[in-house]
């Protein structure tokens, strides 16, 4: 009787033990799958390989942009020089902004519609503070770290002009001047950059580039981007050309905060 009575108990215990093992094994499998998925996604975001969706691609682009930005701000002599000079300039309507922190917000974002690789805005993200401006880098339009360095240099020169000269961004002559300076001083008009754009000029190449790109930017301030054959676009370009020509000499020769154009 004792043997017969013990059998059902042992059987139930065994069944319970087996069920527990199966559940534990199942949880373990789910946990392992979940860990693998997380590891796999992290690997995709680090390498950029095998991205499964547009959302993942955008997340990877932003991560890459932030990583490049941090590296450039630590290692680029050009960027460090501009940040140093920007940090000692007063923010409009405020005392000197000199500090050990980054003197201007610099963010990475996905830019839609994509009109530029970088943007300077004279407004501050924090409406409670006087505005020293902010910079946005377009993660979906920066194919390399060297390209980002040129773009960030360009936008930092706009930021420098905004603080140094108390610019009126509604004044197209002010806009034209800062565009001439930013294109001339940032590296945007280096010969190799022009070759990337399939523009091959040797005589006064940098001047031609700075003038062309300044005219394009001022024209965009005059009107929204239009089709090439649209009469309004032609009119905006003609007006922009006249404005740039009027400020050209003084703005091209103003290399602050640099001693000269390198």
Coordinates of C-alpha atoms in Angstrom, one line a residue:
X1 CA 0.0 0.0 0.0
X2 CA 2.8 2.4 0.9
X3 CA 4.4 1.8 -2.6
X4 CA 1.1 2.1 -4.4
X5 CA 0.3 5.3 -2.4
X6 CA 3.6 6.8 -3.2
X7 CA 3.4 6.3 -7.0
X8 CA 0.7 9.0 -7.7
X9 CA 2.6 11.5 -5.5
X10 CA 5.9 10.8 -7.3
X11 CA 4.1 11.0 -10.7
X12 CA 2.5 14.3 -9.8
X13 CA 5.8 15.7 -8.5
X14 CA 7.5 14.6 -11.7
X15 CA 4.8 16.1 -13.8
X16 CA 5.0 19.4 -11.8
X17 CA 8.8 19.3 -12.1
X18 CA 8.6 18.7 -15.9
X19 CA 6.1 21.6 -16.3
X20 CA 8.3 23.9 -14.3
X21 CA 11.3 23.0 -16.5
X22 CA 9.3 23.6 -19.7
X23 CA 8.1 27.0 -18.5
X24 CA 11.6 27.9 -17.4
X25 CA 13.0 26.8 -20.7
X26 CA 10.4 28.8 -22.5
X27 CA 11.1 31.9 -20.5
X28 CA 14.8 31.4 -21.1
X29 CA 14.2 31.0 -24.8
X30 CA 12.1 34.2 -24.9
X31 CA 14.7 36.0 -22.9
X32 CA 17.5 34.8 -25.1
X33 CA 15.5 35.8 -28.2
X34 CA 14.8 39.2 -26.7
X35 CA 18.5 39.7 -25.8
X36 CA 19.6 38.6 -29.3
X37 CA 17.1 41.0 -30.9
X38 CA 18.4 43.9 -28.8
X39 CA 22.0 42.9 -29.6
X40 CA 21.2 42.5 -33.3
X41 CA 19.5 46.0 -33.4
X42 CA 22.4 47.6 -31.6
X43 CA 24.8 46.0 -34.1
X44 CA 22.7 47.3 -37.0
X45 CA 22.7 50.8 -35.5
X46 CA 26.4 50.8 -34.9
X47 CA 27.4 49.4 -38.4
X48 CA 24.5 50.7 -40.5
X49 CA 24.3 47.3 -42.1
X50 CA 21.0 45.4 -42.4
X51 CA 18.8 48.3 -41.3
X52 CA 15.2 47.0 -41.4
X53 CA 13.1 50.1 -41.6
X54 CA 13.3 53.9 -42.4
X55 CA 12.9 54.5 -38.7
X56 CA 16.0 52.4 -37.9
X57 CA 17.9 54.2 -40.7
X58 CA 17.1 57.6 -39.3
X59 CA 18.0 56.5 -35.8
X60 CA 21.4 55.3 -37.2
X61 CA 22.0 58.5 -39.1
X62 CA 21.3 60.6 -36.0
X63 CA 23.6 58.4 -33.9
X64 CA 26.4 58.7 -36.5
X65 CA 25.9 62.5 -36.7
X66 CA 26.1 62.9 -32.9
X67 CA 29.2 60.7 -32.8
X68 CA 30.9 62.7 -35.5
X69 CA 29.9 66.0 -33.9
X70 CA 31.5 65.0 -30.6
X71 CA 34.7 63.9 -32.3
X72 CA 35.0 67.0 -34.4
X73 CA 34.4 69.4 -31.5
X74 CA 37.3 67.6 -29.7
X75 CA 39.8 67.2 -32.5
X76 CA 39.1 69.9 -35.2
X77 CA 41.4 73.0 -34.8
X78 CA 38.9 75.0 -37.0
X79 CA 35.9 74.1 -34.9
X80 CA 37.7 74.6 -31.6
X81 CA 39.0 78.0 -32.7
X82 CA 35.5 79.1 -33.7
X83 CA 33.9 77.9 -30.5
X84 CA 36.6 79.6 -28.5
X85 CA 35.9 83.0 -30.2
X86 CA 32.2 82.5 -30.1
X87 CA 32.3 81.8 -26.3
X88 CA 33.7 85.3 -25.5
X89 CA 31.1 87.2 -27.5
X90 CA 28.0 88.5 -25.7
X91 CA 24.7 87.0 -26.6
X92 CA 22.4 89.8 -27.9
X93 CA 20.7 91.6 -25.0
X94 CA 22.9 89.8 -22.5
X95 CA 26.4 90.1 -20.9
X96 CA 29.4 88.0 -22.2
X97 CA 28.5 84.4 -22.7
X98 CA 32.1 83.2 -22.0
X99 CA 32.0 79.8 -20.4
X100 CA 33.6 76.4 -20.5
X101 CA 30.5 74.9 -21.9
X102 CA 29.6 74.8 -25.6
X103 CA 28.6 78.4 -26.3
X104 CA 25.7 77.4 -28.7
X105 CA 23.2 74.5 -28.9
X106 CA 24.3 72.2 -31.7
X107 CA 21.8 69.4 -32.6
X108 CA 21.6 66.6 -35.1
X109 CA 18.2 66.0 -36.8
X110 CA 16.6 64.5 -39.8
X111 CA 15.8 67.4 -42.1
X112 CA 12.6 67.2 -44.2
X113 CA 12.4 68.8 -46.7
X114 CA 16.1 68.5 -47.2
X115 CA 17.3 72.0 -48.4
X116 CA 20.7 72.1 -46.7
X117 CA 23.3 70.1 -44.8
X118 CA 23.1 72.5 -41.8
X119 CA 21.1 75.4 -40.6
X120 CA 21.7 78.3 -38.2
X121 CA 18.7 79.9 -36.5
X122 CA 19.0 83.1 -34.6
X123 CA 16.3 81.9 -32.2
X124 CA 17.2 79.9 -29.1
X125 CA 15.4 76.6 -28.2
X126 CA 14.7 78.0 -24.8
X127 CA 12.3 80.9 -25.2
X128 CA 13.1 82.2 -21.7
X129 CA 16.8 83.0 -22.6
X130 CA 18.1 85.8 -24.8
X131 CA 19.0 84.2 -28.1
X132 CA 22.5 83.5 -29.1
X133 CA 21.1 81.3 -31.9
X134 CA 21.2 77.5 -32.4
X135 CA 22.7 75.2 -35.1
X136 CA 21.0 72.1 -36.6
X137 CA 23.1 69.5 -38.5
X138 CA 21.1 67.5 -41.0
X139 CA 22.0 63.9 -40.3
X140 CA 20.5 62.7 -43.6
X141 CA 22.7 65.0 -45.7
X142 CA 26.2 64.5 -44.2
X143 CA 28.0 61.6 -45.9
X144 CA 31.3 62.1 -44.1
X145 CA 33.0 63.6 -41.1
X146 CA 35.0 66.0 -43.2
X147 CA 31.8 67.3 -44.8
X148 CA 30.3 67.8 -41.4
X149 CA 33.4 69.8 -40.3
X150 CA 32.9 72.2 -43.3
X151 CA 29.1 72.5 -42.6
X152 CA 29.6 73.1 -38.9
X153 CA 32.3 75.7 -39.6
X154 CA 29.9 77.5 -42.0
X155 CA 27.1 77.6 -39.4
X156 CA 29.5 78.7 -36.6
X157 CA 30.6 81.7 -38.7
X158 CA 26.9 82.7 -39.0
X159 CA 26.7 82.4 -35.3
X160 CA 29.8 84.5 -34.8
X161 CA 28.4 87.2 -37.1
X162 CA 25.0 87.1 -35.3
X163 CA 26.7 87.9 -32.0
X164 CA 29.6 90.0 -33.2
X165 CA 27.6 92.3 -35.5
X166 CA 24.1 92.1 -34.0
X167 CA 22.7 91.1 -37.3
X168 CA 19.2 91.9 -38.6
X169 CA 18.3 88.7 -40.4
X170 CA 15.5 90.5 -42.3
X171 CA 18.1 92.7 -43.9
X172 CA 19.2 91.0 -47.1
X173 CA 22.5 93.0 -47.2
X174 CA 23.3 91.5 -43.7
X175 CA 22.4 88.0 -45.0
X176 CA 24.5 88.4 -48.1
X177 CA 27.5 89.5 -46.1
X178 CA 27.4 86.6 -43.7
X179 CA 26.9 84.2 -46.6
X180 CA 29.9 85.5 -48.4
X181 CA 32.0 85.2 -45.2
X182 CA 30.8 81.8 -44.3
X183 CA 31.4 80.3 -47.7
X184 CA 34.8 81.9 -48.0
X185 CA 36.1 81.0 -44.5
X186 CA 34.6 77.6 -43.7
X187 CA 36.1 75.3 -46.3
X188 CA 32.8 75.1 -48.2
X189 CA 34.6 76.6 -51.2
X190 CA 37.8 74.5 -51.1
X191 CA 38.8 73.2 -54.5
X192 CA 38.1 69.6 -53.6
X193 CA 34.6 70.5 -52.4
X194 CA 33.9 72.2 -55.7
X195 CA 35.1 69.1 -57.6
X196 CA 32.6 67.1 -55.6
X197 CA 29.9 69.5 -56.9
X198 CA 31.3 68.9 -60.5
X199 CA 32.4 72.6 -60.7
X200 CA 35.8 72.9 -62.2
X201 CA 37.2 76.4 -61.9
X202 CA 40.9 77.4 -61.4
X203 CA 41.1 81.2 -61.8
X204 CA 39.7 82.8 -58.6
X205 CA 37.9 79.6 -57.8
X206 CA 37.2 80.4 -54.2
X207 CA 35.8 83.8 -55.0
X208 CA 33.5 82.4 -57.7
X209 CA 32.2 79.7 -55.4
X210 CA 31.6 82.1 -52.5
X211 CA 29.7 84.6 -54.7
X212 CA 27.6 81.8 -56.4
X213 CA 26.6 80.2 -53.2
X214 CA 25.9 83.6 -51.5
X215 CA 23.6 84.5 -54.4
X216 CA 21.8 81.2 -54.1
X217 CA 21.2 81.6 -50.3
X218 CA 20.0 85.2 -50.6
X219 CA 17.6 84.2 -53.4
X220 CA 16.2 81.6 -51.1
X221 CA 15.6 84.3 -48.5
X222 CA 13.7 86.3 -51.1
X223 CA 11.4 83.5 -52.2
X224 CA 10.7 79.9 -51.6
X225 CA 12.6 77.3 -53.8
X226 CA 11.0 77.3 -57.2
X227 CA 11.5 75.5 -60.5
X228 CA 14.5 76.7 -62.6
X229 CA 12.3 78.1 -65.3
X230 CA 9.9 80.0 -63.0
X231 CA 10.1 83.8 -63.6
X232 CA 9.9 84.5 -59.9
X233 CA 13.0 82.4 -59.3
X234 CA 14.8 84.3 -62.1
X235 CA 13.8 87.7 -60.5
X236 CA 14.9 86.6 -57.0
X237 CA 18.3 85.5 -58.4
X238 CA 18.8 88.8 -60.2
X239 CA 17.9 90.7 -57.1
X240 CA 20.2 88.5 -55.0
X241 CA 23.1 89.0 -57.4
X242 CA 22.8 92.8 -57.1
X243 CA 22.8 92.6 -53.3
X244 CA 25.8 90.3 -53.1
X245 CA 27.7 92.5 -55.5
X246 CA 27.1 95.6 -53.3
X247 CA 28.5 94.0 -50.2
X248 CA 31.1 91.8 -51.9
X249 CA 34.3 93.8 -51.4
X250 CA 34.0 94.6 -47.7
X251 CA 32.6 91.2 -46.7
X252 CA 35.1 89.1 -48.8
X253 CA 38.0 91.0 -47.2
X254 CA 36.6 90.7 -43.6
X255 CA 38.2 87.5 -42.3
X256 CA 37.3 87.8 -38.6
X257 CA 37.9 85.9 -36.4
X258 CA 40.7 84.6 -38.6
X259 CA 43.8 86.6 -39.7
X260 CA 43.3 85.6 -43.3
X261 CA 41.6 83.1 -45.5
X262 CA 43.4 79.7 -45.4

